[in-house]
């Protein structure tokens, strides 16, 4: 961010060698400026220039990775205050809190739930991301045993929490190969934990009792050369937390204030004893800038809506979500079930399939690839006309599944029904309602058998 | 180290709209900052919740949503009283769902009579929603306006196709209107301009930008609300400086995920808590995007949201 293509161009070798995959250095500079190319693609840059340009082109909120391998969690990298300005980059990591004060049965039950909780939606798997292991008893061996148990039990990325710096250091060293987040550097232990994080190459959380203190510690750590920080402003009420999160994000974006240019960690689990309320506070933080959200429990009825909220807020607003082109069977379908067709914009699919479900009339829903466009937009763009619908209906296999030949098309496509009947001579084209909400009434009166 | 808060300069302000009448007026709007950004502006009237009442016994609600109202379903007057007396409703939203031509197609005069009875039975501000059928709503809402003259009901949806007829009638009988457009900031602005041209007073307009449920298009509604609110406050777009209503309960409670039992979907947890949280979190998101009025259904979801509004209205110490 920040540097223009021309400013970047001045630093490039100007050889136009083409090794980066782009014919000229100027073209490469333009791509760099818009984030569409990587600096490393140029083989002739000196390390100094790389560092200079890298820093200037880095997002104002640093991207921090916790964990390793497939379970690694990427946070931050944010460049905007509002999702409609561009998009939010990395969804929050919902993190289960386990404490050495809990008994073994509770820990095992919570871990099991954590591991089995995963939902597939529009081809994306949604799940809680990390486990936080907190040492609260004075007993280091108990804490270490819990860390070991969690390490053995799950590959998930970890947050290690302990106010006892020695115990925390010992735990971090024991599993540093998994790149856990060390929680947390405070005014009292900043030197010790800063050195530790640098030595182990682990990300480090910073906790202040105010934004001022947070900035001071963070600045100290940056000077020490610790690169991957996670910020905790110490706020433990919903209102204060909202304020702090907004100030941190704005400082990073609007003022390029380095001490706040990092992802954050928030603790709904410490703000209430009511699990329902805890979920509401967590939801607030999904929308307003929490990166690691620590929860006291993972229960389907609260984590599922939270994951939905996170998916909604972090969807790229410039790219419509699409579902797979295929036949969707809703309910116990048979050879006499109605056949409906619509486009593959995910929202269209969710709403139409939901209404069909509500009707309790088992039906086949044909979803045709319209590149994620809604029905009318797709039709206008030439992606949902008779010429493309007909071959899809013939090839998708629905003719083997039903013995009738009646196809319900969206009401908004009424004008193509004649054309579609010509392209699909065996089929009778029925015009469905314009609005999905009228589908249940429509399906209930629909007569398939003559 | 002192932290200088990077503030946004808000030149605009949301209009204050009085709802209802007499001693029971509730004012909404008046914000001079983004939602709950109390460190840089004021929110003189915290967001309010209107509790849904239906004009007929619901047929397709999951038991978890129907249970609190099972004893009053089919009797909109008793239902509205229960919302106020038992659940402490601040406002009521009467959904005239049975007027839908695809449902019972209840005639306009009958709908107006029901509305009149409900408006006589409760003192709190009353929102009245038609079925979103452009032609039928024209008949129904005109009749409602006439039957409840001078009560300052809040009626809608007024859409591109019927705002003239309903708007003119609403002015005549002194009601407030909800200008409804499909998830688009430009259409929202356009309709507000048209209402202004029709001489609907500025203190009688609420924006209904359309709201989907969590997981069902909420992201679009969320961003349109944020854009409407920032355009109103930062760019001083005068025709967008109205309070926003989010009418989402009916969307939430028809989704598949509130209907599945724990037996059918064990990973989705307790069905009742799940439905309550999906409704309450939809509310939480639109609150943070700029909604001033929420139309909600489940009493426990409402309690969670009320508490959340209270918490967000306190700047608090850390």
XYZ file of C-alpha atoms in Angstrom:
768
model
C 0.000 0.000 0.000
C 1.096 3.569 -0.198
C 3.643 3.518 -3.008
C 2.472 4.241 -6.532
C 3.534 2.190 -9.536
C 5.890 4.959 -10.659
C 7.554 5.187 -7.235
C 8.097 1.437 -7.252
C 9.359 1.559 -10.850
C 12.171 3.913 -9.815
C 13.591 1.159 -7.576
C 13.419 -1.615 -10.161
C 16.450 -2.605 -12.324
C 14.773 -1.270 -15.539
C 16.233 -4.126 -17.574
C 12.882 -5.202 -19.008
C 14.248 -8.755 -18.911
C 10.789 -10.280 -18.626
C 11.896 -12.929 -16.091
C 9.123 -11.861 -13.722
C 6.538 -12.925 -16.301
C 5.670 -9.375 -17.317
C 7.325 -7.851 -20.408
C 8.526 -4.570 -18.854
C 9.641 -3.293 -15.450
C 7.000 -0.579 -15.585
C 4.238 -3.133 -16.123
C 5.644 -5.172 -13.211
C 5.679 -2.050 -11.015
C 2.035 -1.387 -11.825
C 1.144 -4.941 -10.865
C 3.080 -4.631 -7.618
C 1.271 -1.411 -6.760
C -2.105 -3.099 -7.051
C -0.968 -6.173 -5.157
C -1.214 -8.444 -8.205
C 2.450 -9.461 -8.264
C 5.051 -10.520 -5.692
C 8.421 -8.787 -5.261
C 10.181 -12.139 -5.296
C 9.295 -12.589 -8.967
C 12.101 -10.147 -9.856
C 15.469 -11.962 -9.710
C 17.615 -8.819 -9.771
C 16.496 -6.855 -6.701
C 18.979 -6.235 -3.918
C 17.988 -7.226 -0.395
C 17.895 -3.564 0.643
C 15.471 -2.620 -2.089
C 13.381 -5.695 -1.334
C 13.096 -4.708 2.290
C 12.297 -1.117 1.467
C 9.632 -1.981 -1.061
C 8.337 -4.863 1.020
C 7.724 -2.622 3.977
C 6.108 0.060 1.862
C 3.836 -2.382 0.103
C 2.895 -4.399 3.205
C -0.708 -4.100 4.396
C -1.155 -1.660 7.319
C -2.318 -4.540 9.530
C 0.396 -7.178 9.428
C -0.516 -10.707 8.379
C 0.383 -13.030 11.254
C 0.367 -16.821 11.041
C -0.199 -19.018 14.083
C 0.425 -22.750 13.893
C 1.930 -24.789 11.094
C 0.879 -26.978 8.192
C -2.738 -27.415 7.231
C -4.028 -26.124 10.549
C -2.069 -22.874 10.374
C -4.264 -19.840 10.952
C -3.679 -16.631 9.036
C -4.848 -13.408 10.673
C -4.771 -9.706 9.868
C -3.668 -8.377 6.489
C -6.600 -5.992 6.615
C -6.608 -2.873 4.482
C -10.055 -1.313 4.997
C -12.455 -0.185 7.745
C -15.633 -1.242 5.953
C -16.081 -4.414 3.939
C -17.733 -2.564 1.053
C -14.551 -0.520 0.480
C -12.743 -3.611 -0.783
C -13.066 -6.710 1.342
C -11.972 -8.139 4.665
C -9.121 -10.588 4.265
C -8.841 -13.136 7.054
C -11.873 -14.249 9.064
C -11.542 -14.411 12.857
C -10.227 -17.529 14.568
C -12.798 -18.843 17.044
C -10.706 -20.310 19.819
C -11.724 -22.725 22.566
C -10.425 -21.928 26.047
C -9.146 -24.846 28.144
C -7.801 -24.283 31.645
C -5.702 -26.419 33.954
C -8.415 -25.785 36.526
C -10.914 -27.873 34.558
C -11.179 -31.555 35.347
C -10.118 -34.155 32.833
C -13.639 -35.115 31.820
C -14.550 -31.535 31.000
C -11.376 -31.040 28.983
C -11.901 -34.231 27.007
C -15.549 -33.388 26.303
C -14.685 -29.883 25.142
C -11.836 -31.095 22.949
C -14.013 -33.750 21.354
C -16.642 -31.188 20.529
C -14.011 -28.833 19.161
C -12.652 -31.493 16.849
C -15.960 -32.775 15.524
C -17.432 -29.323 14.890
C -17.255 -28.506 11.180
C -19.863 -27.425 8.665
C -19.758 -27.351 4.894
C -21.417 -24.455 3.177
C -21.077 -23.455 -0.469
C -18.058 -25.712 -0.717
C -16.304 -24.002 2.194
C -15.582 -25.793 5.470
C -16.388 -23.687 8.526
C -14.917 -24.678 11.880
C -13.528 -23.309 15.135
C -9.843 -22.665 14.530
C -7.653 -22.852 17.607
C -7.330 -24.049 21.188
C -6.129 -21.771 23.988
C -4.451 -23.538 26.902
C -4.518 -21.457 30.047
C -2.502 -22.065 33.197
C -4.433 -20.741 36.191
C -3.272 -22.985 39.004
C 0.142 -22.337 40.521
C 1.231 -25.779 39.445
C 3.524 -25.699 36.413
C 3.509 -29.471 35.971
C -0.276 -29.531 35.649
C -0.124 -26.795 33.015
C 2.619 -28.616 31.111
C 0.617 -31.825 31.211
C -2.387 -30.053 29.736
C -0.276 -28.509 26.972
C 1.071 -31.958 26.173
C -2.359 -33.531 26.169
C -3.750 -30.905 23.811
C -0.727 -31.232 21.529
C -1.226 -34.971 21.338
C -4.948 -34.723 20.879
C -5.226 -32.138 18.102
C -3.184 -30.566 15.308
C -5.021 -27.279 15.780
C -3.024 -24.099 16.227
C -2.496 -23.151 19.873
C -2.563 -20.165 22.174
C -0.522 -20.627 25.376
C -1.638 -18.492 28.316
C -0.016 -18.157 31.706
C 0.744 -15.244 33.984
C 3.764 -17.135 35.296
C 6.453 -16.193 32.780
C 8.611 -19.225 33.609
C 5.781 -21.679 33.080
C 4.807 -19.910 29.882
C 8.374 -20.013 28.566
C 8.683 -23.680 29.398
C 5.423 -24.472 27.585
C 6.377 -22.402 24.547
C 9.718 -24.188 24.281
C 8.042 -27.591 24.583
C 5.921 -27.040 21.464
C 7.680 -24.233 19.603
C 7.717 -26.408 16.459
C 3.950 -25.822 16.298
C 4.346 -22.032 16.326
C 1.904 -21.341 19.157
C 0.828 -17.832 20.100
C 2.492 -16.859 23.393
C 0.088 -14.886 25.615
C 1.089 -12.343 26.766
C 3.846 -9.766 26.988
C 3.072 -7.112 29.611
C 5.021 -4.140 30.958
C 6.547 -6.467 33.561
C 7.827 -9.276 31.347
C 8.296 -7.647 27.965
C 12.064 -8.236 27.747
C 11.875 -11.902 28.704
C 8.972 -12.809 26.453
C 10.192 -10.618 23.606
C 13.507 -12.466 23.554
C 11.742 -15.794 23.854
C 9.418 -15.090 20.917
C 12.336 -13.960 18.789
C 14.391 -16.976 19.706
C 11.564 -19.466 19.069
C 10.131 -17.574 16.050
C 6.709 -17.699 17.645
C 4.021 -15.015 17.468
C 3.578 -13.034 20.690
C 0.488 -11.455 22.187
C 0.809 -8.053 23.838
C -1.457 -7.072 26.689
C -1.824 -3.531 27.965
C -4.215 -2.232 30.588
C -5.028 0.631 28.264
C -4.422 1.573 24.641
C -1.533 3.782 25.787
C 0.233 0.985 27.621
C -0.469 -1.407 24.747
C 1.215 0.963 22.282
C 4.258 1.353 24.547
C 4.835 -2.391 24.913
C 4.169 -3.020 21.240
C 6.678 -0.350 20.240
C 9.279 -1.849 22.550
C 8.801 -5.266 20.956
C 9.045 -3.867 17.430
C 12.362 -2.277 18.435
C 13.515 -5.630 19.815
C 12.871 -7.105 16.373
C 9.793 -9.161 17.236
C 7.737 -9.145 14.052
C 4.560 -11.099 14.702
C 2.434 -9.479 17.398
C -1.215 -9.851 18.429
C -2.836 -7.017 20.400
C -4.987 -7.155 23.557
C -6.077 -3.714 24.750
C -7.283 -5.151 28.046
C -10.925 -4.146 27.405
C -13.307 -6.568 29.070
C -16.668 -4.931 28.384
C -18.571 -4.915 25.087
C -18.675 -1.115 24.784
C -15.037 -0.503 25.643
C -13.951 -3.345 23.428
C -15.819 -1.922 20.423
C -14.158 1.434 20.968
C -10.665 -0.029 21.350
C -11.016 -2.257 18.292
C -12.087 0.670 16.142
C -9.279 2.894 17.427
C -6.681 0.175 16.832
C -7.874 -0.502 13.282
C -8.185 3.181 12.404
C -4.747 4.008 13.844
C -3.193 1.321 11.664
C -5.058 2.317 8.514
C -5.445 6.061 8.736
C -2.258 6.985 10.609
C 0.015 4.085 9.703
C 0.667 3.833 13.448
C 3.004 0.836 13.565
C 2.427 -0.273 17.189
C -1.233 -0.939 16.277
C -0.551 -2.511 12.876
C -1.345 -6.037 14.060
C -4.311 -8.410 14.458
C -6.116 -8.415 17.818
C -7.201 -10.939 20.434
C -10.491 -10.542 22.331
C -12.084 -12.352 25.263
C -15.899 -12.635 25.198
C -15.390 -15.535 27.633
C -14.244 -13.066 30.304
C -17.051 -10.578 29.763
C -20.060 -12.607 30.977
C -21.058 -15.880 32.612
C -24.014 -16.357 30.262
C -23.003 -18.453 27.216
C -25.766 -16.925 25.039
C -24.542 -13.424 25.833
C -20.963 -14.497 25.270
C -21.954 -15.568 21.748
C -23.559 -12.163 21.124
C -20.406 -10.331 22.191
C -18.347 -12.633 19.986
C -20.660 -11.743 17.088
C -20.005 -8.052 17.699
C -16.295 -8.760 17.405
C -16.716 -10.650 14.151
C -18.109 -7.479 12.593
C -15.838 -5.059 14.381
C -12.343 -6.242 14.102
C -11.612 -9.086 16.518
C -9.053 -11.516 15.016
C -8.729 -14.168 17.712
C -11.996 -14.636 19.590
C -11.641 -16.685 22.754
C -14.755 -18.683 23.715
C -15.488 -20.662 26.868
C -17.302 -23.392 24.940
C -17.920 -24.687 21.446
C -21.610 -25.594 21.139
C -23.318 -26.082 17.794
C -26.140 -23.666 18.553
C -23.731 -20.788 19.132
C -20.661 -21.594 17.045
C -22.704 -22.332 13.913
C -24.339 -18.879 13.789
C -20.993 -17.289 14.673
C -19.326 -19.053 11.763
C -22.179 -17.934 9.501
C -21.707 -14.344 10.661
C -17.994 -14.580 10.014
C -18.598 -16.040 6.547
C -21.096 -13.266 5.739
C -18.864 -10.431 6.901
C -15.704 -11.808 5.280
C -17.228 -12.697 1.902
C -15.645 -10.728 -0.926
C -18.324 -8.175 -1.841
C -16.938 -7.876 -5.357
C -17.293 -11.554 -6.170
C -20.635 -13.299 -5.865
C -20.556 -16.627 -4.063
C -21.552 -19.538 -6.262
C -22.683 -23.109 -5.627
C -21.852 -26.172 -7.680
C -23.790 -26.855 -10.885
C -25.724 -30.088 -10.393
C -29.047 -31.705 -9.469
C -29.977 -31.039 -5.840
C -32.495 -33.459 -4.367
C -34.660 -31.849 -1.723
C -36.668 -34.262 0.419
C -37.511 -37.865 -0.513
C -37.733 -37.403 -4.279
C -39.082 -39.983 -6.727
C -39.793 -40.229 -10.450
C -42.873 -38.014 -10.100
C -41.221 -35.181 -8.166
C -41.330 -31.688 -9.674
C -38.220 -30.365 -11.426
C -37.202 -26.719 -10.964
C -34.272 -24.832 -12.404
C -32.423 -21.715 -11.282
C -28.986 -20.089 -11.328
C -25.993 -20.817 -9.098
C -25.731 -17.514 -7.195
C -25.390 -18.889 -3.656
C -28.105 -16.664 -2.248
C -30.530 -17.773 -4.976
C -29.713 -21.369 -4.149
C -30.151 -20.925 -0.384
C -33.433 -19.092 -0.689
C -34.973 -21.313 -3.354
C -33.875 -24.555 -1.697
C -35.136 -23.241 1.646
C -38.555 -22.474 0.237
C -38.770 -25.839 -1.512
C -37.837 -27.434 1.784
C -40.564 -25.447 3.550
C -43.161 -26.612 1.012
C -42.511 -30.229 2.044
C -42.987 -31.211 -1.617
C -39.930 -33.334 -2.457
C -38.393 -31.786 -5.576
C -35.385 -31.805 -7.857
C -33.660 -28.463 -8.045
C -31.422 -28.058 -11.083
C -28.719 -25.504 -10.430
C -27.130 -24.254 -13.607
C -23.774 -22.474 -13.576
C -24.528 -18.789 -14.121
C -21.111 -17.688 -12.794
C -22.657 -16.685 -9.509
C -25.045 -14.217 -11.104
C -28.671 -13.933 -10.041
C -31.411 -15.047 -12.432
C -32.144 -11.773 -14.197
C -28.545 -10.578 -14.311
C -27.446 -13.941 -15.700
C -30.176 -13.840 -18.330
C -29.173 -10.313 -19.342
C -25.539 -11.427 -19.569
C -26.460 -14.312 -21.873
C -25.677 -16.980 -19.288
C -29.169 -18.148 -18.503
C -31.059 -18.250 -21.806
C -32.791 -21.100 -23.634
C -29.607 -21.853 -25.598
C -27.627 -22.655 -22.444
C -30.402 -24.073 -20.279
C -31.456 -26.687 -22.851
C -28.096 -28.490 -23.193
C -27.705 -28.473 -19.400
C -31.143 -30.050 -18.857
C -30.360 -32.736 -21.448
C -26.939 -33.569 -20.053
C -27.405 -33.240 -16.292
C -29.109 -36.610 -15.955
C -32.522 -35.465 -14.780
C -34.190 -37.309 -17.682
C -33.203 -40.604 -16.060
C -34.495 -39.558 -12.657
C -38.061 -38.532 -13.520
C -40.589 -40.035 -15.908
C -42.462 -36.782 -16.514
C -41.085 -33.932 -18.649
C -42.183 -30.789 -16.875
C -39.673 -28.083 -15.995
C -40.454 -25.149 -13.703
C -38.508 -22.010 -14.619
C -38.247 -18.799 -12.539
C -41.152 -16.379 -13.123
C -38.725 -13.696 -14.210
C -37.742 -15.853 -17.194
C -41.309 -16.199 -18.516
C -40.284 -14.575 -21.796
C -37.939 -17.422 -22.723
C -40.465 -20.217 -22.221
C -41.418 -20.431 -25.926
C -37.819 -20.506 -27.024
C -36.994 -23.090 -24.381
C -39.833 -25.358 -25.534
C -38.342 -25.246 -29.023
C -34.913 -26.203 -27.699
C -36.365 -28.893 -25.441
C -39.155 -30.409 -27.567
C -39.816 -33.260 -25.108
C -40.369 -30.911 -22.199
C -43.292 -28.827 -21.104
C -42.097 -25.525 -19.646
C -43.998 -24.288 -16.585
C -43.596 -20.746 -15.338
C -42.946 -20.639 -11.616
C -43.509 -17.676 -9.304
C -41.292 -14.602 -9.535
C -40.495 -14.594 -5.828
C -39.100 -17.642 -4.048
C -41.401 -16.998 -1.093
C -44.352 -17.998 -3.281
C -42.817 -21.379 -4.108
C -44.464 -23.362 -1.277
C -47.958 -22.313 -2.403
C -47.002 -22.963 -6.025
C -45.542 -26.399 -5.395
C -48.481 -27.514 -3.270
C -50.928 -26.914 -6.126
C -48.603 -28.169 -8.878
C -49.935 -31.270 -10.699
C -47.163 -33.367 -12.186
C -49.147 -36.488 -13.050
C -51.717 -35.906 -15.757
C 2.523 7.349 25.142
C -0.637 9.236 24.314
C -2.924 7.802 21.704
C -4.563 10.283 19.448
C -7.874 8.807 18.339
C -8.151 9.040 14.548
C -11.631 10.531 14.297
C -13.942 10.722 11.338
C -15.525 14.105 10.716
C -19.260 13.671 10.555
C -20.894 16.651 8.908
C -24.358 15.114 8.732
C -26.887 13.959 11.299
C -29.758 11.471 11.159
C -33.204 13.021 11.449
C -35.158 12.452 14.640
C -38.494 10.807 13.916
C -41.259 10.624 16.533
C -43.217 7.368 16.368
C -46.692 6.868 17.817
C -48.466 9.736 19.514
C -49.234 11.591 22.710
C -47.462 10.509 25.864
C -46.326 7.304 24.219
C -44.159 8.816 21.526
C -40.833 7.087 21.008
C -38.238 9.036 19.064
C -35.714 7.227 16.872
C -32.677 8.478 14.958
C -30.698 11.601 15.804
C -27.271 9.971 15.531
C -24.245 12.108 14.741
C -21.794 9.198 14.504
C -21.501 5.646 13.221
C -23.347 3.048 15.340
C -22.168 3.105 18.971
C -19.071 5.179 18.081
C -19.717 7.181 21.238
C -16.119 8.418 21.413
C -16.743 10.737 18.480
C -20.427 11.565 18.392
C -23.813 11.075 19.987
C -26.548 8.498 19.760
C -29.342 10.258 21.640
C -31.905 7.518 20.992
C -30.589 3.975 21.326
C -32.062 1.499 18.791
C -35.528 0.093 19.581
C -37.198 -3.251 19.014
C -40.700 -3.757 17.583
C -42.215 -7.130 18.497
C -44.002 -9.012 15.748
C -47.714 -9.783 15.881
C -49.436 -11.718 13.094
C -52.955 -11.231 11.851
C -53.538 -14.979 11.578
C -52.422 -18.116 13.381
C -49.017 -18.980 11.902
C -49.006 -22.293 10.061
C -45.388 -22.734 9.204
C -43.452 -21.602 12.266
C -41.164 -24.001 14.071
C -42.500 -24.850 17.545
C -39.553 -23.058 19.115
C -40.830 -19.753 17.701
C -44.523 -20.432 18.206
C -44.298 -21.644 21.798
C -44.289 -18.184 23.488
C -47.384 -17.174 21.503
C -49.277 -20.476 21.261
C -52.041 -19.186 23.572
C -52.669 -16.018 21.551
C -52.027 -17.141 17.965
C -55.037 -16.273 15.805
C -56.045 -13.375 18.068
C -53.887 -10.385 17.077
C -55.304 -8.189 19.852
C -54.464 -10.692 22.592
C -51.115 -11.319 20.931
C -50.221 -7.626 20.927
C -51.310 -7.267 24.579
C -49.204 -10.243 25.548
C -46.168 -8.695 23.853
C -46.638 -5.496 25.846
C -47.811 -6.960 29.178
C -45.721 -10.105 29.417
C -42.664 -9.275 27.342
C -42.479 -5.518 27.826
C -42.529 -4.711 24.098
C -41.477 -1.103 23.377
C -43.256 -1.170 20.043
C -45.421 -3.585 18.040
C -45.049 -4.633 14.394
C -48.274 -6.005 12.973
C -47.573 -8.264 9.989
C -50.676 -8.438 7.797
C -49.447 -11.698 6.269
C -52.913 -13.049 5.539
C -53.571 -10.255 3.032
C -51.080 -11.892 0.643
C -52.913 -12.783 -2.590
C -50.985 -16.074 -2.496
C -52.263 -16.806 1.016
C -55.781 -16.180 2.362
C -56.015 -12.915 0.442
C -57.832 -11.249 3.357
C -59.679 -8.206 1.973
C -58.450 -4.697 2.712
C -61.388 -3.652 4.916
C -60.981 -6.723 7.097
C -57.234 -6.054 7.482
C -57.981 -2.437 8.353
C -60.486 -3.544 11.001
C -57.914 -5.879 12.584
C -55.333 -3.110 12.586
C -57.777 -0.696 14.179
C -58.496 -3.162 16.984
C -54.813 -3.743 17.630
C -54.071 -0.020 17.569
C -56.859 0.582 20.089
C -55.592 -2.206 22.332
C -51.985 -1.057 22.747
C -50.529 2.367 23.484
C -47.044 1.758 22.123
C -46.060 2.813 18.562
C -47.510 0.429 15.978
C -45.775 -0.615 12.763
C -47.989 -2.170 10.091
C -46.553 -4.275 7.286
C -48.454 -5.406 4.210
C -47.567 -8.571 2.332
C -45.122 -6.918 -0.148
C -47.587 -7.466 -2.977
C -47.511 -4.058 -4.674
C -51.162 -3.869 -5.749
C -52.688 -5.538 -2.727
C -50.624 -3.417 -0.332
C -51.984 -0.296 -2.006
C -55.544 -1.323 -1.139
C -54.727 -2.690 2.301
C -52.472 0.103 3.543
C -54.757 2.844 2.251
C -57.608 1.256 4.181
C -55.390 0.951 7.252
C -54.412 4.640 7.040
C -58.024 5.665 6.871
C -59.248 3.407 9.665
C -56.540 4.585 12.064
C -56.560 8.293 11.309
C -54.282 10.450 13.438
C -52.587 7.548 15.248
C -49.237 8.059 13.554
C -48.834 4.395 12.667
C -45.718 3.487 10.765
C -46.834 1.763 7.591
C -45.085 -0.037 4.769
C -43.610 -1.301 2.654
C -43.920 1.642 0.278
C -42.256 0.509 -2.932
C -41.488 2.083 -6.253
C -44.794 0.769 -7.623
C -47.141 2.066 -4.927
C -45.464 4.851 -2.969
C -47.655 7.531 -4.570
C -51.017 6.128 -3.650
C -50.035 4.982 -0.163
C -47.801 7.995 0.516
C -50.526 10.481 -0.324
C -53.031 8.651 1.866
C -50.562 8.410 4.725
C -49.997 12.184 4.686
C -53.743 12.747 4.685
C -54.283 10.619 7.783
C -51.043 11.629 9.534
C -49.038 8.432 9.512
C -45.323 7.695 9.094
C -44.105 5.588 6.143
C -41.437 2.973 5.550
C -39.742 3.454 2.183
C -38.707 0.013 1.009
C -36.179 -0.806 -1.708
C -34.331 -4.032 -2.574
C -30.838 -3.819 -1.011
C -29.548 -0.857 -3.022
C -28.360 2.521 -1.741
C -29.235 4.395 -4.931
C -32.763 3.029 -5.062
C -33.196 3.902 -1.391
C -32.126 7.469 -2.021
C -34.284 7.731 -5.139
C -37.428 6.626 -3.292
C -36.780 9.130 -0.505
C -36.467 11.892 -3.100
C -39.748 10.792 -4.672
C -41.471 10.781 -1.281
C -40.159 14.283 -0.686
C -41.561 15.376 -4.054
C -44.875 13.925 -2.968
C -44.690 16.211 0.090
C -44.296 13.453 2.644
C -42.740 15.415 5.538
C -39.150 14.576 6.478
C -40.144 13.571 9.985
C -42.454 10.881 8.584
C -39.956 8.736 6.678
C -38.132 5.576 7.757
C -35.771 3.672 5.422
C -36.408 -0.063 4.980
C -33.428 -1.217 2.891
C -34.515 -4.919 3.074
C -32.808 -7.317 5.463
C -32.003 -10.999 4.977
C -31.166 -13.546 7.647
C -27.753 -14.577 8.910
C -26.358 -16.933 6.261
C -28.989 -15.833 3.754
C -27.641 -12.688 2.189
C -27.088 -10.724 5.380
C -23.766 -9.495 4.010
C -25.504 -7.499 1.280
C -27.918 -5.862 3.724
C -25.106 -5.179 6.174
C -23.027 -3.338 3.590
C -25.966 -1.405 2.152
C -26.823 -0.195 5.667
C -23.221 0.787 6.378
C -23.093 2.658 3.077
C -26.402 4.429 3.681
C -25.294 5.471 7.149
C -21.837 6.698 6.144
C -23.252 8.540 3.113
C -25.727 10.257 5.422
C -23.142 11.209 8.051
C -19.906 11.736 6.162
C -20.990 12.792 2.682
C -23.960 14.636 4.142
C -26.369 12.983 1.728
C -29.524 14.654 2.943
C -31.970 12.168 1.370
C -30.382 9.310 3.272
C -30.449 10.965 6.706
C -33.379 8.914 7.974
C -33.547 6.160 10.578
C -33.253 2.591 9.239
C -35.601 -0.292 10.040
C -34.567 -3.944 9.716
C -37.473 -6.347 9.255
C -35.723 -9.718 9.439
C -37.544 -11.986 11.902
C -39.730 -13.455 9.187
C -36.608 -14.251 7.156
C -34.749 -15.824 10.072
C -37.549 -18.118 11.177
C -38.114 -19.690 7.784
C -34.519 -20.793 7.245
C -33.692 -24.456 7.276
C -31.272 -24.101 10.169
C -33.863 -22.919 12.704
C -36.141 -25.818 11.746
C -33.751 -28.739 12.069
C -34.081 -30.579 15.355
C -31.020 -31.567 17.338
C -31.857 -35.181 16.441
C -31.689 -34.392 12.728
C -28.536 -32.284 13.011
C -26.636 -33.020 16.230
C -23.722 -30.756 15.256
C -26.063 -27.769 15.189
C -26.767 -28.069 18.908
C -29.950 -27.152 20.766
C -32.684 -26.150 18.320
C -34.290 -23.502 20.503
C -31.047 -21.774 21.490
C -29.880 -21.958 17.879
C -32.990 -20.192 16.552
C -32.753 -17.547 19.254
C -29.087 -16.904 18.504
C -29.567 -16.773 14.728
C -32.254 -14.137 15.231
C -30.253 -12.251 17.878
C -27.007 -12.314 15.884
C -28.774 -11.095 12.746
C -29.898 -8.205 14.956
C -26.391 -7.700 16.354
C -24.930 -7.397 12.849
C -27.515 -4.909 11.560
C -27.224 -2.862 14.756
C -23.521 -2.436 14.084
C -24.310 -1.528 10.464
C -26.718 1.246 11.422
C -30.233 -0.093 12.062
C -32.360 2.066 14.403
C -35.411 -0.186 14.620
C -35.422 -3.981 14.673
C -38.494 -6.089 13.957
C -38.057 -9.206 16.086
C -39.957 -12.292 17.156
C -38.574 -14.461 19.949
C -38.750 -12.913 23.453
C -35.427 -14.459 24.477
C -33.682 -13.166 21.342
C -35.133 -9.749 22.097
C -33.779 -9.837 25.653
C -30.312 -10.699 24.403
C -30.386 -7.844 21.918
C -31.718 -5.341 24.457
C -28.865 -6.245 26.753
C -26.413 -5.911 23.907
C -27.709 -2.422 23.056
C -27.363 -1.417 26.723
C -23.809 -2.735 26.855
C -22.815 -0.935 23.671
C -24.289 2.327 24.951
C -21.794 2.303 27.831
C -18.313 3.373 26.892
C -17.071 1.750 30.047
C -13.672 1.299 31.631
C -11.528 -1.647 30.685
